[in-house]
Short mmCIF file of C-alpha atoms in Angstrom, two decimals:
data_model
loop_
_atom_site.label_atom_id
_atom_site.label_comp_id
_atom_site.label_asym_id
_atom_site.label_seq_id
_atom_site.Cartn_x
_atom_site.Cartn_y
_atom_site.Cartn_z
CA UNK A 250 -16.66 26.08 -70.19
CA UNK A 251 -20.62 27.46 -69.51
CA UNK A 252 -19.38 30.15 -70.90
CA UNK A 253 -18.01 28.89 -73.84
CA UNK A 254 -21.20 26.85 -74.29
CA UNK A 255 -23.43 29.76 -73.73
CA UNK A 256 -21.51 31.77 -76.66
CA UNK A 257 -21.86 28.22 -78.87
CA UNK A 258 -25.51 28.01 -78.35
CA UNK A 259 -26.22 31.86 -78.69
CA UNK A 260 -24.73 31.87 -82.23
CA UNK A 261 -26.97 28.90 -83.21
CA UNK A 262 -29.61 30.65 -82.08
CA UNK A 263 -29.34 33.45 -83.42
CA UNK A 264 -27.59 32.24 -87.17
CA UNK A 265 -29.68 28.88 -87.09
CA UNK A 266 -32.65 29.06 -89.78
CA UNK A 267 -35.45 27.55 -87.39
CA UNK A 268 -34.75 30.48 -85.07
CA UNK A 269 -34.22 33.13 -87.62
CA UNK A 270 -37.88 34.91 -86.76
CA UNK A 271 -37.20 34.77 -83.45
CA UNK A 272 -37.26 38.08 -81.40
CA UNK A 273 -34.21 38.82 -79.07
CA UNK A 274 -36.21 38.76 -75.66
CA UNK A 275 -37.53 34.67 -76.79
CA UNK A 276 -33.69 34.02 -77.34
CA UNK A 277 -32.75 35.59 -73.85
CA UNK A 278 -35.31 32.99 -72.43
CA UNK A 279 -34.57 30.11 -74.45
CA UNK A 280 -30.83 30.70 -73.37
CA UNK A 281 -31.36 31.14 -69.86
CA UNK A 282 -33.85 27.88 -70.19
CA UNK A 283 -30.98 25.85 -71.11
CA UNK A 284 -28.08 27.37 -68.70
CA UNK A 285 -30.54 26.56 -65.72
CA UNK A 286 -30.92 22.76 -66.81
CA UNK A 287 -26.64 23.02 -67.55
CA UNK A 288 -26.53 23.99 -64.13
CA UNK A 289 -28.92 20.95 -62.65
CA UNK A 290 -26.66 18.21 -65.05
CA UNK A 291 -23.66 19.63 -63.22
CA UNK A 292 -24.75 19.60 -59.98
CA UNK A 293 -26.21 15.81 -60.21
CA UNK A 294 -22.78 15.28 -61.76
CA UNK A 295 -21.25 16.54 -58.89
CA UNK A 296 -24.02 14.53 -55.94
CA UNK A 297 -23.43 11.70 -57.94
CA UNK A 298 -20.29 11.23 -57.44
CA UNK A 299 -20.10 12.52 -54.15
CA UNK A 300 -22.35 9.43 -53.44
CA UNK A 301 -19.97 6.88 -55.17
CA UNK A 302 -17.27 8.15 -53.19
CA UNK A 303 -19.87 7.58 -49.61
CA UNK A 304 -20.86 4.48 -50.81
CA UNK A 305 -17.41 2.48 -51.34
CA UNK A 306 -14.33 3.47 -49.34
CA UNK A 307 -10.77 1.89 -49.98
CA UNK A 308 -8.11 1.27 -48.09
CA UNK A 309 -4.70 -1.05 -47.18
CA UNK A 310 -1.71 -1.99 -45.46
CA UNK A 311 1.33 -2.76 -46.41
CA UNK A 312 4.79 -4.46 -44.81
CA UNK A 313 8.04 -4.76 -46.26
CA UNK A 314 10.72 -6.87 -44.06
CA UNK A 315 13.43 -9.23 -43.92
CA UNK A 316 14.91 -11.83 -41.83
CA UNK A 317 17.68 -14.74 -41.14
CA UNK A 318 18.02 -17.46 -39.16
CA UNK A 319 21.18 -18.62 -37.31
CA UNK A 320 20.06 -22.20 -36.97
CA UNK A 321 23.45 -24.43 -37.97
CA UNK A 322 22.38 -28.25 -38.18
CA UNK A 323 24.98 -31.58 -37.80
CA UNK A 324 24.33 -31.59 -41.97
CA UNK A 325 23.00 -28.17 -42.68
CA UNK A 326 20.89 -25.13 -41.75
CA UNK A 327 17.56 -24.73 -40.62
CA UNK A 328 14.95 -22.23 -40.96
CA UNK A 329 12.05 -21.19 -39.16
CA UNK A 330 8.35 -21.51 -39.58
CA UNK A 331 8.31 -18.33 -41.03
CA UNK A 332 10.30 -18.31 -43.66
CA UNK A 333 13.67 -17.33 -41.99
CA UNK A 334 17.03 -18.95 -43.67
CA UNK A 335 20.99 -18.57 -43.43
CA UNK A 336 20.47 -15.96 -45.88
CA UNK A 337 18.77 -12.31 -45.94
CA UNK A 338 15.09 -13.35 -47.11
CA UNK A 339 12.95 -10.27 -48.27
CA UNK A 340 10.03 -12.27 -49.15
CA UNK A 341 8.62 -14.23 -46.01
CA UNK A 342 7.76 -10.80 -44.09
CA UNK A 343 6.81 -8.74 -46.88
CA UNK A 344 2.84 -8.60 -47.81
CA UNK A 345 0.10 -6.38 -48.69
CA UNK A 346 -3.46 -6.03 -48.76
CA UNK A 347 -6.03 -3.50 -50.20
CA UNK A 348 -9.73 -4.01 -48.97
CA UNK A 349 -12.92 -2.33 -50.57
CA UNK A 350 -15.96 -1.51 -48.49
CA UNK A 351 -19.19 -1.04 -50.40
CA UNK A 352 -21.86 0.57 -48.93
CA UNK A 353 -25.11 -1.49 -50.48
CA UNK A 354 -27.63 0.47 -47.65
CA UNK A 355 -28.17 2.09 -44.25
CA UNK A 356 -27.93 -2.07 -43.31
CA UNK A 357 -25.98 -3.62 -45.46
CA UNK A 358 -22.18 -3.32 -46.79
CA UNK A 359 -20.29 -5.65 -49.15
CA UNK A 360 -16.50 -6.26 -48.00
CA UNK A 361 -13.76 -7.52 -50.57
CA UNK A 362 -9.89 -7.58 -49.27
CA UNK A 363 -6.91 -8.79 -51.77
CA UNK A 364 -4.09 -9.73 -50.58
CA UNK A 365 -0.67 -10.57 -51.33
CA UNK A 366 2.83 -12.04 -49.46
CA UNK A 367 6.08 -12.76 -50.72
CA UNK A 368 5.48 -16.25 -48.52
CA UNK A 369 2.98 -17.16 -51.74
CA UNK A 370 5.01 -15.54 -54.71
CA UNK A 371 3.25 -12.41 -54.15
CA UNK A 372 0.15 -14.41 -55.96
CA UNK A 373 -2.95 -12.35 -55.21
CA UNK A 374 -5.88 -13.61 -53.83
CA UNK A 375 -9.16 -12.46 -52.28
CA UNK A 376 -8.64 -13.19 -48.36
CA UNK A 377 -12.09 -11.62 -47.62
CA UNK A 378 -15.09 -11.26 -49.73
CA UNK A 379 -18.41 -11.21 -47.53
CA UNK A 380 -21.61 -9.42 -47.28
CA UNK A 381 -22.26 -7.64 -43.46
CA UNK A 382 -25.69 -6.83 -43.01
CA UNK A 383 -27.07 -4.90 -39.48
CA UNK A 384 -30.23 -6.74 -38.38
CA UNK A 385 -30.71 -4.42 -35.60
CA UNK A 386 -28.51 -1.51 -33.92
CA UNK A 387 -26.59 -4.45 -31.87
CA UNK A 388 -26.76 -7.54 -33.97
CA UNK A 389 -24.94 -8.21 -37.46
CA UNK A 390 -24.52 -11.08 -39.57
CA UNK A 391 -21.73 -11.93 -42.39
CA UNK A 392 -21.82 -14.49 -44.61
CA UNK A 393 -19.13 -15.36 -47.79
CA UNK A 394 -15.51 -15.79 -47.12
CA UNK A 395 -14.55 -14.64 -43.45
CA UNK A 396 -11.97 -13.89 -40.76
CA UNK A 397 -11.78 -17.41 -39.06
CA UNK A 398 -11.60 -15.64 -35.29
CA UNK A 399 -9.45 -17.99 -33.74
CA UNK A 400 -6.96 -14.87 -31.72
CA UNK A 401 -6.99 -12.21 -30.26
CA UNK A 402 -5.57 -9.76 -33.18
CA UNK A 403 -7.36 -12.50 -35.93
CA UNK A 404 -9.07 -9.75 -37.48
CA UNK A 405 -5.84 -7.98 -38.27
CA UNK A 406 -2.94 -10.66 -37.89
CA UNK A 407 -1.33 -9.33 -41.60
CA UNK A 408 -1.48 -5.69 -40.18
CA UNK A 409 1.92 -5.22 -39.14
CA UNK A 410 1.55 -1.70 -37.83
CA UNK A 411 -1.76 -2.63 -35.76
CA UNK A 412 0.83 -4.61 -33.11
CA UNK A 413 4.33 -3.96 -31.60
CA UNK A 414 5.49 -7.37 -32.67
CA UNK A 415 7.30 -7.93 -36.61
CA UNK A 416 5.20 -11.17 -36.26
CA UNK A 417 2.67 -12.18 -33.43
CA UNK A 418 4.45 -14.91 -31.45
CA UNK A 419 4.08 -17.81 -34.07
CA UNK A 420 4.23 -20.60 -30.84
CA UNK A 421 0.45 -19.24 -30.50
CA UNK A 422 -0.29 -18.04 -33.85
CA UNK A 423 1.11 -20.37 -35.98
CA UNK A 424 -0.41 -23.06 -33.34
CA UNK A 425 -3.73 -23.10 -35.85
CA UNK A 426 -2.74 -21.48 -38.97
CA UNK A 427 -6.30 -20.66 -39.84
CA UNK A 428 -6.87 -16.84 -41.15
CA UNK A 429 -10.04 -17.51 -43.31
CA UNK A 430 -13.04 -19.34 -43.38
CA UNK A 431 -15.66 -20.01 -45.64
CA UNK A 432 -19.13 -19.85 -43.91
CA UNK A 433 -21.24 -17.41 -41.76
CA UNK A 434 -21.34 -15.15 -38.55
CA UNK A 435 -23.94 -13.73 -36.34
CA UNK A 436 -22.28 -11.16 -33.55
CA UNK A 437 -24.30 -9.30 -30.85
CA UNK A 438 -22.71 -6.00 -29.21
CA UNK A 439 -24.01 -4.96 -25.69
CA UNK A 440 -22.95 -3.15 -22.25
CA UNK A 441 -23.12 -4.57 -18.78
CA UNK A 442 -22.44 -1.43 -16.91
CA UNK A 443 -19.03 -0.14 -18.16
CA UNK A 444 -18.00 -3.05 -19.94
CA UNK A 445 -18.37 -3.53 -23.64
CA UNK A 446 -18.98 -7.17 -24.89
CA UNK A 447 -18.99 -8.49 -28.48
CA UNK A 448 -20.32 -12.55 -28.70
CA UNK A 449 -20.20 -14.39 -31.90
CA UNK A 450 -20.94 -17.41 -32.99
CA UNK A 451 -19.80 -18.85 -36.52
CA UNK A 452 -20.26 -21.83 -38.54
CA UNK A 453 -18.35 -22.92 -42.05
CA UNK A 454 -15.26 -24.88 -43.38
CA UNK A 455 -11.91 -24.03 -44.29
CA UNK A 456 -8.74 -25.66 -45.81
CA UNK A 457 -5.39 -25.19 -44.11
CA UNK A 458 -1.85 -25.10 -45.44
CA UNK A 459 -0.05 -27.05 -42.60
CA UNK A 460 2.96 -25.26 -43.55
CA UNK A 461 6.71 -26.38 -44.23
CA UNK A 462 7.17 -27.74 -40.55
CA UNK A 463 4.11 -30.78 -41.97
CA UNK A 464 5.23 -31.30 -45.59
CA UNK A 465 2.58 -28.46 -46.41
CA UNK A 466 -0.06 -31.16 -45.93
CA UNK A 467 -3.47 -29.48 -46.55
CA UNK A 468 -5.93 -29.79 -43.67
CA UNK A 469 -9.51 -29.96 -44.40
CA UNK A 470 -11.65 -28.27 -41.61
CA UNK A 471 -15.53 -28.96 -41.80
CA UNK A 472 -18.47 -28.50 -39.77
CA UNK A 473 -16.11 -25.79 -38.41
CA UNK A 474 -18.06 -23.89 -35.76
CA UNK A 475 -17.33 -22.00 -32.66
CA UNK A 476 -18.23 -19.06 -30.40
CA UNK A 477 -15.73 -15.87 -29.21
CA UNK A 478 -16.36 -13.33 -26.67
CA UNK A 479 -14.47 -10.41 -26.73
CA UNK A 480 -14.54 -7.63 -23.60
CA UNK A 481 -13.34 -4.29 -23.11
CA UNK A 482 -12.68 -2.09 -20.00
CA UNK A 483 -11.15 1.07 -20.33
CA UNK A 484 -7.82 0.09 -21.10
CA UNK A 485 -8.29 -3.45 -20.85
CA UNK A 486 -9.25 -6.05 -22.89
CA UNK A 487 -10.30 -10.00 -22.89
CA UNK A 488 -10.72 -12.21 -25.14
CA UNK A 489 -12.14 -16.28 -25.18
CA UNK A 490 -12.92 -18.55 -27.73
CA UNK A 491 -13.71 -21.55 -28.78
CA UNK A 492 -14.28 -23.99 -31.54
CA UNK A 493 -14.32 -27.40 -33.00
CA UNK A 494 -14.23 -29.21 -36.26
CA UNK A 495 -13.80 -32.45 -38.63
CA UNK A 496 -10.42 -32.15 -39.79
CA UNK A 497 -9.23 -34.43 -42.81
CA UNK A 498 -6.23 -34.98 -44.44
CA UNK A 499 -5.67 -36.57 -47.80
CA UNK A 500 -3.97 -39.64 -47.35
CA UNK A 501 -1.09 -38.88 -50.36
CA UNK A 502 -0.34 -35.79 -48.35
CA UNK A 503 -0.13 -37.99 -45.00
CA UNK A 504 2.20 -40.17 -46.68
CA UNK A 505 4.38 -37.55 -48.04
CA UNK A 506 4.81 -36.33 -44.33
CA UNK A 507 4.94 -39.89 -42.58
CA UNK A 508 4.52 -43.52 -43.79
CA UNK A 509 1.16 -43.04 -42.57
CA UNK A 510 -0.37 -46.14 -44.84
CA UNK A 511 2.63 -48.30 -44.08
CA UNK A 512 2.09 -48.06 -39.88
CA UNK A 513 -1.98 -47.98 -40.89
CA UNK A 514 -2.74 -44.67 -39.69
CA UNK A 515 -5.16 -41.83 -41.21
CA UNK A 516 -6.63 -38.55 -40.38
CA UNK A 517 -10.27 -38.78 -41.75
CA UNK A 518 -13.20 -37.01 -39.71
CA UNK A 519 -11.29 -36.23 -36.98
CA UNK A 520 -13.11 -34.16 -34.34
CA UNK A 521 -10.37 -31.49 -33.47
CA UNK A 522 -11.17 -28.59 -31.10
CA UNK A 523 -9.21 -25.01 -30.71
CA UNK A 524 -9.54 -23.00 -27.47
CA UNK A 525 -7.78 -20.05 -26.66
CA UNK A 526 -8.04 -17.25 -24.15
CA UNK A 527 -6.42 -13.71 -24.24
CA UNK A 528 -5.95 -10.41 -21.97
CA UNK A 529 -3.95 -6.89 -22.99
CA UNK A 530 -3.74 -3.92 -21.34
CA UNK A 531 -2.19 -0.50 -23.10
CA UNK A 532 -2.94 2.85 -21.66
CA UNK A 533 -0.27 4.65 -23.83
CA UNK A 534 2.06 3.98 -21.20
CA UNK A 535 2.42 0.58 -20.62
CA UNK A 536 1.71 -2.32 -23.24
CA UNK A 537 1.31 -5.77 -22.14
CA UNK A 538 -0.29 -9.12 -23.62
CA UNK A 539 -0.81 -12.64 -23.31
CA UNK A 540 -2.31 -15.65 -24.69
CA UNK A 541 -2.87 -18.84 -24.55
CA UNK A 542 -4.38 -22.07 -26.78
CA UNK A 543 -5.04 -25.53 -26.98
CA UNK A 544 -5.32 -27.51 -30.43
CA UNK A 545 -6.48 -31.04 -29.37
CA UNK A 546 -7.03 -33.78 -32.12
CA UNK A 547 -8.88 -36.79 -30.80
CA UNK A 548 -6.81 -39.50 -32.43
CA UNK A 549 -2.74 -40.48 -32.55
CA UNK A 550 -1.89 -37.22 -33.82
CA UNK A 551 0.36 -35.15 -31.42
CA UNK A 552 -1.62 -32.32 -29.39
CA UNK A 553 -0.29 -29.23 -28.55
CA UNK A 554 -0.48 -26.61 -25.88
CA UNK A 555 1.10 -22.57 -25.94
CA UNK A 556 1.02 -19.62 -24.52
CA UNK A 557 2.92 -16.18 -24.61
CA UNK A 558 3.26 -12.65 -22.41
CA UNK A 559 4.42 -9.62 -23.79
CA UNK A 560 5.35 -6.35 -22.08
CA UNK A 561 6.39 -2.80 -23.75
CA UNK A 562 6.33 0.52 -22.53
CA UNK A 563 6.07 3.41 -24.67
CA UNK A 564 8.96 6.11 -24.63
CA UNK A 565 7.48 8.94 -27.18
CA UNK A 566 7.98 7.50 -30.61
CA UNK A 567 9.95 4.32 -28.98
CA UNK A 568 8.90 1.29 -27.65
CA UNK A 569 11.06 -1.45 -26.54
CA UNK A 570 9.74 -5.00 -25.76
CA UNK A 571 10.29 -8.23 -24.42
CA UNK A 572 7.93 -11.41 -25.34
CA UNK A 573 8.47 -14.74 -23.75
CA UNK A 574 6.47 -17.61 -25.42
CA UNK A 575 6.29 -21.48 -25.42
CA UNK A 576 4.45 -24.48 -27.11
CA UNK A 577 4.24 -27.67 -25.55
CA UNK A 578 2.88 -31.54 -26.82
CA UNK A 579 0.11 -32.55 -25.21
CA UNK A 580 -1.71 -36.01 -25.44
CA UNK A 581 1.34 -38.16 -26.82
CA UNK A 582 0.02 -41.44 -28.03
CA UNK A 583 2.48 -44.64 -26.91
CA UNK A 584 1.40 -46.68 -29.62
CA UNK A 585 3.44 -44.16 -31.88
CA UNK A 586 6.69 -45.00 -32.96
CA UNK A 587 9.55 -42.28 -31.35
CA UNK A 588 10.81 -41.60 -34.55
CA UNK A 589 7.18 -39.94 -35.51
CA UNK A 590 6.53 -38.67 -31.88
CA UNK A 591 10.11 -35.99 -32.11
CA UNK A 592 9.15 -35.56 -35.72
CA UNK A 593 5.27 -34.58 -35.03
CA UNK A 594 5.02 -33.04 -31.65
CA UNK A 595 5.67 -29.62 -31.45
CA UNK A 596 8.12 -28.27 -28.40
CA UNK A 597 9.97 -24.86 -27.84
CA UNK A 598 10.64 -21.96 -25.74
CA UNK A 599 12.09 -18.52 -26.68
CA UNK A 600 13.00 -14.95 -25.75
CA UNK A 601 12.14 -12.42 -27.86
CA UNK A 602 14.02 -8.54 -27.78
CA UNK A 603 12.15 -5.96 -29.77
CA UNK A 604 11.92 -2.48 -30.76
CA UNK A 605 9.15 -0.16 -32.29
CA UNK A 606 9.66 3.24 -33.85
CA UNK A 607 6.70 5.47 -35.30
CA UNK A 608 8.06 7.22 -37.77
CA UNK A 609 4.78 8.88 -38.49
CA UNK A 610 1.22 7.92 -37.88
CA UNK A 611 0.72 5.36 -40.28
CA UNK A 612 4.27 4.39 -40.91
CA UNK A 613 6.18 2.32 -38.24
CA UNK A 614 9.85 1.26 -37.82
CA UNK A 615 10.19 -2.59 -36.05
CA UNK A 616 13.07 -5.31 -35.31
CA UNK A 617 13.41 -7.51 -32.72
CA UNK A 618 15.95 -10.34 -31.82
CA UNK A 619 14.61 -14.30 -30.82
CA UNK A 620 16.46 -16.94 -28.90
CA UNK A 621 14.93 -20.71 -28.69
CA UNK A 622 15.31 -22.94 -26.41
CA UNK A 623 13.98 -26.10 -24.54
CA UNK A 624 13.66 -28.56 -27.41
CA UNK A 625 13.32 -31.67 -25.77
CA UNK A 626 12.71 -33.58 -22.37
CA UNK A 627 12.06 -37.29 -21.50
CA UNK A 628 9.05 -37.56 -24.18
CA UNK A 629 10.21 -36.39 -27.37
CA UNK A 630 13.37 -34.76 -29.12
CA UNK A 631 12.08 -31.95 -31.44
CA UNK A 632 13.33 -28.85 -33.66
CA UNK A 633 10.36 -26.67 -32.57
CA UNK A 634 9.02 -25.11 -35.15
CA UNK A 635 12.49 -25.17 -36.75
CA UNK A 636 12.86 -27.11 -40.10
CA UNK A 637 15.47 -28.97 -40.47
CA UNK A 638 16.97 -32.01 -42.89
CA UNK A 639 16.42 -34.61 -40.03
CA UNK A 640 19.55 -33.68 -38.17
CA UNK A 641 20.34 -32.16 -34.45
CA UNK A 642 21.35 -28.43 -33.82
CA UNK A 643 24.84 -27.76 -33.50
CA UNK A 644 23.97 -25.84 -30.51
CA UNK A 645 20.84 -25.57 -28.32
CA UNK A 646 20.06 -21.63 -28.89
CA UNK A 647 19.03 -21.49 -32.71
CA UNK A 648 18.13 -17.31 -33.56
CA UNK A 649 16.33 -15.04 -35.87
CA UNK A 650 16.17 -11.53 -36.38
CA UNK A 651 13.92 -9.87 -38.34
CA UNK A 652 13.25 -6.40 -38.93
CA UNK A 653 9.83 -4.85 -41.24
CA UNK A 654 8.52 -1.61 -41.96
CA UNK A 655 4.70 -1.41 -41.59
CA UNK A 656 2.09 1.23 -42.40
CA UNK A 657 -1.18 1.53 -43.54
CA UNK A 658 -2.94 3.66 -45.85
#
């Protein structure tokens, strides 16, 4: 193409009638004039976009699965929390995300994630969109729309290939559905001898899709604040955290889930705290995990209490794995009627059987088989985090399998 543009220019040169007294050696100069400044265009073509493609850096996950429920009601079927039915469902497990990192300086970057799930009609939205800024080599602050850092794998929980599970155990997860906040962060990073800490403290609101189990009653979080410390040694790592919160729920939406106004009951300015703890081990070898959490709300609504442990061990490409979890009610208030009290409080146990392949290294192979149990005792009669039409299991032992394929990219 220089070429090409050298032979262009040369003929104008020499044919053109402002250069037609020109002698051959000021044409050889003039020419070699304009190649050299060809040659500096090109090669701020090329740094320039060498420096676009430093300065913002893309990348995503995706996670295609399916599950189904065998959960046969007196009337009907039940499904599960997440999505699970009688039937083959393709859209509660399958999402995706694509997230944008923009370099703004040596200090600051700008982070945007989109995301989309088959739970929400594959209706994209923008899960994260905040602006991280270094304040020194070991403190950072973000501020916009956030990871709400309620778990121990919050700041990847729609990452399917980042843990061995299809879904992280939703008696803990789906505990406090809260992914996203809308607020700010300040995080330092330091040693104490071999031990790696990261404390953070965080401050903002968020609003909270209850989910099908609570007549997807929207829960409004202010004031919501907290603090996290995260640890790691060697293979080792621990987790805390903490937070609190004035929760709110429109009253239509209370009503739609219980004759809240009838019986005289609201959720307004609630103060509602979340605590959770967390501790996982994997040396290649050996996998394990556990958590647990505490949701308290300081009025009549129905507390809860969960925990799970996890433990894999890796055979090459294979790892099989067995989870145990459980959620619990805690803080039952006797002024409420029965009838709200099994339909409210949240109780189940369950076994979970699963499998990971790695197909490659981003691309992994999962399924895994749960079986629920424990339902009731002398304090409430529940479906878990099973919902159901109103009616009793058939049998005790409601199950789900679900199997996804995960990578990233």
């Amino acid at each position: 193409m220089k070429r090409a543009f050298s032979a262009a220019l040369t003929l104008g040169l020499v044919t053109g009638p402002v250069w037609a007294e020109t002698s051959e050696s000021d044409v050889e100069q003039r020419l070699k004039a304009y190649e050299q400044r060809l040659d500096q265009l090109e090669q701020q073509q090329l740094e320039g976009a060498l420096e676009d493609e430093e300065r913002i850096s893309i990348n995503g996950f995706l996670s295609a699965g399916m599950s189904i429920a065998d959960a046969p009601t007196e009337t009907g079927e039940a499904s599960y929390i997440d999505g699970s039915g009688d039937k083959w469902s393709h859209d509660s497990l399958t999402r995706a995300g694509v997230q944008f990192n923009a370099k703004i300086n040596e200090k600051a970057q700008a982070v945007v994630q989109l995301f989309a799930s088959g739970e929400e009609d594959f209706d994209a939205e923008i899960q994260w969109a905040y602006l991280d800024y270094a304040l020194t080599d070991s403190v950072s602050a973000k501020a916009g729309r956030i990871v709400a850092p309620f778990y121990m794998h919050s700041q990847y929980v729609d990452v399917g290939y980042a843990y061995p599970w299809v879904t992280p155990p939703a008696e803990v997860y789906l505990l406090a559905p809260v992914k996203t906040m809308e607020g700010m962060e300040l995080a330092w990073s330091f040693a104490t001898g071999p031990v790696y800490h990261r404390v953070s403290g965080f401050w903002g609101s968020s609003t909270v899709d209850a989910g099908a189990r609570a007549g997807n009653a929207l829960f409004q979080a202010d004031d919501l604040s907290g603090i996290n410390l995260t640890s790691r040694w060697s293979d080792w790592t621990f987790r805390a955290a903490y937070s609190g919160a004035s929760v709110s729920v429109p009253q239509d939406d209370l009503d739609a889930l219980i004759p809240a106004t009838a019986l005289g009951l609201s959720l307004d300015d609630v103060y509602t705290y979340f605590a959770g703890a967390g501790l996982q081990y994997d040396n290649g070898s050996w996998f394990f995990a556990s958590e647990v959490a505490q949701l308290s709300f300081g009025n009549w609504y129905p507390s809860s209490e969960s925990g799970y442990v996890s433990l894999g061990k890796y055979l090459g490409k294979w790892m099989p794995l067995v989870t145990w979890a459980a959620v619990y009610p805690k803080e039952l208030d006797d002024e409420l009627p029965q009838m709200l009290k099994d339909g409210l409080a949240e109780r189940q146990k369950s076994w979970t059987a699963g499998l990971r392949y790695s197909l490659t290294e981003s691309v992994s192979l999962k399924g895994e088989y749960s079986y629920y149990y424990d339902f009731a005792d002398e304090d409430v009669s529940t479906s878990g985090f099973f919902v159901t039409d109103g009616s009793p299991f058939k049998e005790d032992n409601p199950t789900v399998v679900r199997l996804s394929v995960d990578l990233v990219f």
